[in-house]
Amino acid sequence: MKTILITGSNGLLGQYLVQLFSEDAAWQVVATGKGPNRLRRQSGYTYEAADLTDQEAIASLIAKHQPQVIIHSGAMTQADDCERNKDACRDTNVTATKYLLEASVAFFLFLSTDFVFDGLNGPYREDDLVNPISFYGSSKVLAERAVMAARQPWAIARTVLVYGVSDDPKRSNIITWVKGNLEQGKSIKVVDDQWRTPTLVQDLAIGCKLIVEQQATGIYHLSGKDLMTPYDMALAVAEHFSLDASLMERVNADTFTQPAKRPARTGFVIDKAVKDLGFAPRSFKEGIEIVKRQLT
Ligand SMILES: NC(=O)C1=CN([C@@H]2O[C@H](COP(=O)(O)OP(=O)(O)OC[C@H]3O[C@@H](n4cnc5c(N)ncnc54)[C@H](OP(=O)(O)O)[C@@H]3O)[C@@H](O)[C@H]2O)C=CC1
Ligand SMILES: Cc1cn([C@H]2C[C@H](O)[C@@H](COP(=O)(O)OP(=O)(O)O[C@H]3O[C@@H](C)C(=O)[C@@H](O)[C@H]3O)O2)c(=O)[nH]c1=O
């Protein structure tokens, strides 16, 4: 039995990683997050609270459990917050990653993002040049460089616009945000000039497990396979849940601005993950159906 340490375990991806690995008898799961464990199921794994920015806490957590694998999913993930609180973003997304790398020799899988690209000519392959246009994206580039320079075997899984049902939704995602507002009869402004390959959280978790089980090293783009705009996604959600699409106002970058710049056209070419790992993500429509079944 191997020990795997999963950071960010209270987050959207983290909870699905904990579930997926703790169901597999080959793995002893150590989950870590900030503060108390917020997952619905609290058995079948060990949870230890630790602040990723506390170097001593991280070193002692790793010394205690001696994991053979680390999946580093924990991060400051609200791009706008990162733009407004650059020090906190750097501490959490860059320095904390270095603390984990320095404290361990385990196989290290780092979660990164399409926001490392400038969005001028997506969809992107793994060997395309990064050029972040937000501080969040820059923090992930700096963390990726630390991972690539590490002494231990490493992999970087980049993903895009993750969606799904969360135990403890501290943050919404595109499906829950559209569904929640339309169900309450609230109007929403949805952009039609950003392009993404939205990713079902279960598929992302499976992709991470494929990398870990195959000890695959290097960069992998793990995302959905449909290139869509958030407006397309919102229409699909309204249709699937029989909600009132007239509450959706179509907007674009001229009228819709957020504190952090978003790369316009990202999305990933996932051929390498499909070929090398056997990654097989669901379509967006299949993903919505899975979310719908989870919610009923
Ligand atoms: N969601 C998406 O669309 C995308 C996500 N990614 C990347 O994938 C990874 C997982 O994303 P996702 O699950 O959506 O993110 P979430 O924001 O849902 O989860 C991140 C987790 O990290 C935890 N965390 C933050 N700071 C600290 C800290 N100082 N110490 C301990 N834990 C901390 C948070 O704790 P708490 O809950 O207590 O705040 C949270 O549970 C991230 O690295 C993200 O950058 C990449 C592309 C797209
Ligand atoms: C809030 C909001 C978002 N949107 C669109 C913009 C965007 O394409 C999508 C999601 O917007 P958000 O601001 O919630 O998320 P955003 O920060 O754009 O999403 C990012 O999250 C981080 C973690 C990543 O790593 C990126 O891959 C990406 O998923 O929805 C609207 O159209 N209208 C709105 O009012």
XYZ file of C-alpha atoms and ligand atoms in Angstrom:
379
model
C 0.000 0.000 0.000
C 1.415 3.409 -0.983
C 0.771 6.656 0.850
C -0.508 9.644 -1.128
C -0.741 13.184 0.241
C -3.505 15.306 -1.338
C -3.443 19.032 -0.668
C -6.488 21.277 -1.111
C -8.657 18.332 -0.037
C -11.633 20.557 0.912
C -11.639 22.051 -2.592
C -13.617 21.036 -5.664
C -10.921 18.771 -7.146
C -9.457 17.748 -3.787
C -12.642 16.101 -2.549
C -12.917 13.980 -5.701
C -9.256 12.971 -5.462
C -9.765 11.909 -1.828
C -12.825 9.875 -2.822
C -11.151 8.253 -5.854
C -7.930 7.243 -4.092
C -9.520 6.221 -0.778
C -11.808 3.807 -2.684
C -8.678 2.067 -4.024
C -7.130 -0.396 -1.547
C -3.706 0.214 -3.089
C -3.633 3.683 -1.525
C -3.359 5.088 1.987
C -4.758 8.632 1.670
C -3.595 11.597 3.731
C -5.789 14.613 2.984
C -4.799 18.101 4.070
C -6.577 21.429 3.975
C -6.917 24.669 5.876
C -8.868 24.264 9.101
C -11.390 21.464 9.777
C -12.221 18.712 7.304
C -15.303 19.879 5.376
C -15.886 16.731 3.353
C -19.155 14.901 3.820
C -17.452 11.493 4.086
C -14.808 11.616 6.823
C -13.794 7.946 6.965
C -11.412 5.834 4.875
C -8.568 8.352 4.930
C -6.547 10.509 7.326
C -7.224 14.251 7.438
C -4.667 16.661 8.856
C -5.192 20.422 8.909
C -2.136 22.351 7.773
C -1.595 25.811 6.348
C 0.399 25.331 3.144
C 2.222 28.611 3.807
C 3.546 27.301 7.149
C 6.870 25.696 6.232
C 7.307 23.896 9.555
C 3.776 22.485 9.489
C 4.320 21.192 5.950
C 7.706 19.678 6.777
C 6.372 17.876 9.845
C 3.265 16.648 7.973
C 5.482 15.090 5.302
C 8.020 13.712 7.816
C 5.174 12.085 9.753
C 3.455 10.413 6.787
C 6.363 9.928 4.357
C 4.121 9.914 1.253
C 5.357 8.218 -1.936
C 3.133 10.555 -3.969
C 1.955 14.143 -3.505
C -0.878 15.671 -5.536
C -0.673 19.395 -4.922
C -4.137 20.762 -5.664
C -4.279 23.410 -2.914
C -4.048 26.976 -4.147
C -5.538 30.434 -4.097
C -7.784 29.959 -7.109
C -9.920 33.088 -7.350
C -8.124 35.016 -10.084
C -9.622 38.320 -8.946
C -8.522 37.793 -5.335
C -5.025 36.995 -6.592
C -4.967 40.268 -8.536
C -5.960 42.197 -5.425
C -3.786 40.293 -2.916
C -0.590 39.502 -4.793
C 1.459 38.691 -1.662
C -1.091 36.152 -0.432
C -1.288 34.677 -3.912
C 2.484 34.361 -4.172
C 2.756 32.853 -0.677
C 0.056 30.287 -1.356
C 0.645 29.409 -4.990
C 4.432 29.720 -5.269
C 6.189 29.628 -1.889
C 4.000 26.868 -0.488
C 4.712 24.745 -3.562
C 8.443 25.158 -2.884
C 7.923 24.128 0.762
C 6.304 20.880 -0.371
C 9.040 20.196 -2.933
C 11.809 20.853 -0.397
C 10.253 18.641 2.275
C 9.789 15.546 0.141
C 11.298 13.261 -2.508
C 7.894 11.849 -3.467
C 6.497 11.791 -7.007
C 5.000 15.261 -7.301
C 1.884 16.055 -9.364
C 1.174 19.778 -9.583
C -2.187 21.212 -10.685
C -1.915 24.151 -13.061
C -4.140 26.120 -15.388
C -4.892 27.448 -18.878
C -4.299 30.891 -17.376
C -0.568 30.368 -17.924
C -1.353 31.260 -21.566
C -2.299 34.684 -22.961
C -5.345 33.399 -24.837
C -4.308 34.895 -28.187
C -4.290 31.629 -30.073
C -5.785 28.729 -28.163
C -6.528 25.906 -27.903
C -3.080 25.087 -26.518
C -0.741 22.095 -26.514
C 1.684 21.262 -23.698
C 4.728 22.698 -25.528
C 3.156 26.058 -26.384
C 4.880 29.057 -24.821
C 3.347 30.348 -21.614
C 2.574 34.063 -21.320
C 0.273 34.791 -18.376
C -1.832 37.988 -18.316
C -3.072 37.753 -14.707
C -1.235 37.483 -11.411
C -2.901 34.155 -10.761
C -1.547 32.904 -14.085
C 1.919 34.287 -13.284
C 1.894 32.586 -9.880
C 1.177 29.273 -11.557
C 4.004 29.798 -14.069
C 6.445 30.477 -11.226
C 5.232 27.392 -9.380
C 5.538 25.284 -12.541
C 9.158 26.417 -12.917
C 9.886 25.370 -9.319
C 8.321 21.973 -10.012
C 10.326 21.516 -13.230
C 13.563 22.297 -11.337
C 12.756 19.853 -8.521
C 14.947 16.856 -7.637
C 12.029 14.419 -7.457
C 10.041 12.995 -10.389
C 7.271 15.428 -11.305
C 4.245 15.937 -13.502
C 2.162 19.033 -14.176
C -1.534 18.598 -14.951
C -2.992 21.764 -16.455
C -6.765 22.026 -16.627
C -9.548 24.455 -17.621
C -12.794 25.725 -16.075
C -13.554 22.796 -13.763
C -17.211 22.106 -12.984
C -19.153 19.693 -10.808
C -21.010 19.220 -7.546
C -19.089 20.222 -4.417
C -19.616 19.005 -0.844
C -18.901 22.457 0.460
C -19.107 25.002 -2.358
C -17.002 27.859 -1.017
C -16.916 28.848 -4.640
C -19.359 28.161 -7.397
C -18.468 26.874 -10.829
C -20.015 27.644 -14.182
C -22.809 25.056 -13.894
C -23.804 25.695 -10.280
C -23.540 29.472 -10.800
C -25.816 29.519 -13.874
C -28.261 26.952 -12.423
C -28.436 28.692 -9.027
C -29.173 32.136 -10.478
C -31.703 31.020 -13.083
C -33.561 28.885 -10.515
C -33.886 32.007 -8.344
C -35.140 34.003 -11.329
C -32.044 36.232 -11.242
C -30.688 37.683 -14.472
C -27.034 37.070 -15.290
C -24.542 38.532 -17.755
C -22.626 35.794 -19.568
C -19.615 36.340 -21.840
C -19.558 35.010 -25.372
C -15.989 35.980 -26.267
C -14.024 33.686 -23.984
C -13.275 30.192 -25.252
C -12.677 27.265 -22.865
C -12.718 23.464 -22.801
C -14.746 23.022 -19.576
C -13.684 20.048 -17.462
C -15.863 17.697 -15.400
C -14.177 17.373 -12.002
C -14.555 13.577 -12.011
C -12.673 13.371 -15.321
C -9.902 15.586 -13.964
C -9.547 13.397 -10.872
C -9.357 10.285 -13.070
C -6.732 11.972 -15.240
C -4.635 12.750 -12.149
C -4.894 9.116 -11.042
C -3.762 7.920 -14.477
C -0.649 10.108 -14.192
C 0.111 8.860 -10.674
C -0.480 5.176 -11.455
C 1.685 5.361 -14.596
C 4.239 7.617 -12.822
C 4.010 9.648 -16.012
C 6.349 12.657 -15.915
C 6.155 15.995 -17.755
C 3.259 18.291 -18.631
C -0.226 16.995 -19.461
C -3.259 18.971 -20.565
C -6.272 17.378 -18.859
C -9.509 19.109 -19.830
C -12.829 18.504 -21.500
C -12.871 18.022 -25.242
C -15.518 20.593 -26.255
C -14.349 24.138 -27.082
C -17.161 26.428 -25.924
C -17.899 29.945 -24.694
C -19.430 30.443 -21.239
C -22.576 31.621 -23.053
C -22.771 28.255 -24.911
C -22.285 26.491 -21.555
C -24.992 28.570 -19.886
C -27.465 27.835 -22.708
C -26.753 24.107 -22.335
C -27.361 24.346 -18.573
C -30.638 26.258 -19.040
C -31.828 23.695 -21.571
C -30.780 20.690 -19.490
C -32.429 21.912 -16.326
C -35.434 23.484 -18.157
C -34.592 26.980 -16.882
C -35.424 30.406 -18.353
C -32.621 31.351 -20.744
C -34.189 34.795 -21.297
C -32.676 35.769 -17.915
C -29.227 35.480 -19.542
C -27.752 38.620 -21.084
C -25.055 37.988 -23.679
C -22.032 40.223 -22.956
C -18.399 40.518 -24.009
C -15.121 42.074 -22.853
C -16.347 45.543 -23.980
C -19.000 45.581 -21.308
C -18.013 42.784 -18.913
C -14.809 43.385 -16.945
C -13.310 41.573 -13.966
C -10.308 42.749 -11.863
C -8.052 40.051 -13.327
C -7.680 39.875 -17.096
C -8.925 36.574 -18.545
C -7.155 35.023 -21.530
C -9.748 35.184 -24.318
C -9.185 32.004 -26.256
C -7.731 29.092 -24.305
C -8.935 25.530 -24.189
C -6.572 22.596 -24.549
C -5.571 20.089 -27.199
C -5.657 16.894 -25.122
C -4.170 14.463 -27.681
C -1.055 13.765 -25.584
C -3.068 12.785 -22.478
C -5.447 10.686 -24.582
C -2.595 8.863 -26.340
C -0.098 8.512 -23.466
C -2.416 8.075 -20.477
C -5.666 6.770 -21.934
C -7.419 9.932 -20.698
C -11.055 9.868 -21.931
C -13.081 12.875 -20.774
C -16.850 13.087 -21.156
C -18.541 15.683 -23.405
C -19.994 18.794 -21.771
C -23.487 17.461 -22.338
C -22.571 14.140 -20.666
C -20.982 16.130 -17.850
C -24.148 18.153 -17.229
C -26.129 14.904 -17.162
C -23.776 13.501 -14.512
C -24.122 16.692 -12.439
C -27.901 16.492 -12.825
C -27.945 12.888 -11.551
C -25.777 13.893 -8.575
C -28.199 16.712 -7.705
C -31.386 14.628 -7.823
N -11.387 25.300 -10.714
C -10.904 25.530 -11.908
O -11.616 25.953 -12.837
C -9.457 25.305 -12.182
C -8.572 24.927 -11.168
N -7.242 24.748 -11.467
C -6.295 24.364 -10.398
O -6.694 23.106 -9.873
C -6.471 23.071 -8.465
C -7.764 22.722 -7.750
O -8.710 23.697 -8.088
P -10.125 23.747 -7.299
O -10.355 22.454 -6.620
O -11.139 24.266 -8.235
O -9.801 24.863 -6.227
P -10.570 25.183 -4.858
O -10.444 26.659 -4.659
O -11.912 24.547 -4.867
O -9.658 24.423 -3.787
C -8.396 24.919 -3.432
C -8.171 24.470 -2.004
O -6.898 24.939 -1.581
C -7.055 25.295 -0.216
N -6.061 26.263 0.226
C -5.904 27.522 -0.196
N -4.928 28.116 0.514
C -4.483 27.211 1.418
C -3.495 27.222 2.450
N -2.769 28.313 2.695
N -3.317 26.103 3.190
C -4.052 24.991 2.965
N -4.995 24.912 2.002
C -5.206 26.020 1.244
C -8.436 25.911 -0.117
O -8.858 25.859 1.231
P -10.247 26.527 1.688
O -11.326 25.705 1.039
O -10.250 26.401 3.166
O -10.198 27.941 1.177
C -9.235 25.025 -1.056
O -9.882 23.980 -0.388
C -5.898 24.429 -8.092
O -4.494 24.332 -7.995
C -6.295 25.330 -9.245
O -5.373 26.380 -9.443
C -6.745 24.935 -12.730
C -7.586 25.310 -13.746
C -9.013 25.472 -13.548
C -18.758 35.694 -12.715
C -19.030 35.558 -14.182
C -18.287 34.688 -14.942
N -18.538 34.581 -16.269
C -17.735 33.672 -17.091
C -16.282 34.127 -17.198
C -15.486 32.832 -17.170
O -15.243 32.387 -18.506
C -16.400 31.831 -16.485
C -15.941 31.556 -15.070
O -15.754 32.807 -14.469
P -15.059 32.895 -13.016
O -14.628 34.292 -12.805
O -15.924 32.220 -12.053
O -13.826 31.933 -13.166
P -12.460 32.225 -13.848
O -11.533 32.870 -12.875
O -12.603 32.880 -15.178
O -12.081 30.707 -14.074
C -10.814 30.284 -13.831
O -10.669 29.670 -12.566
C -9.304 29.452 -12.316
C -9.161 28.647 -11.044
C -8.615 28.756 -13.458
O -7.559 28.158 -13.241
C -9.083 28.963 -14.852
O -8.863 27.776 -15.623
C -10.528 29.294 -14.910
O -11.311 28.157 -14.682
O -17.709 32.412 -16.446
C -19.560 35.291 -16.887
O -19.792 35.150 -18.084
N -20.311 36.136 -16.143
C -20.088 36.305 -14.813
O -20.798 37.106 -14.155
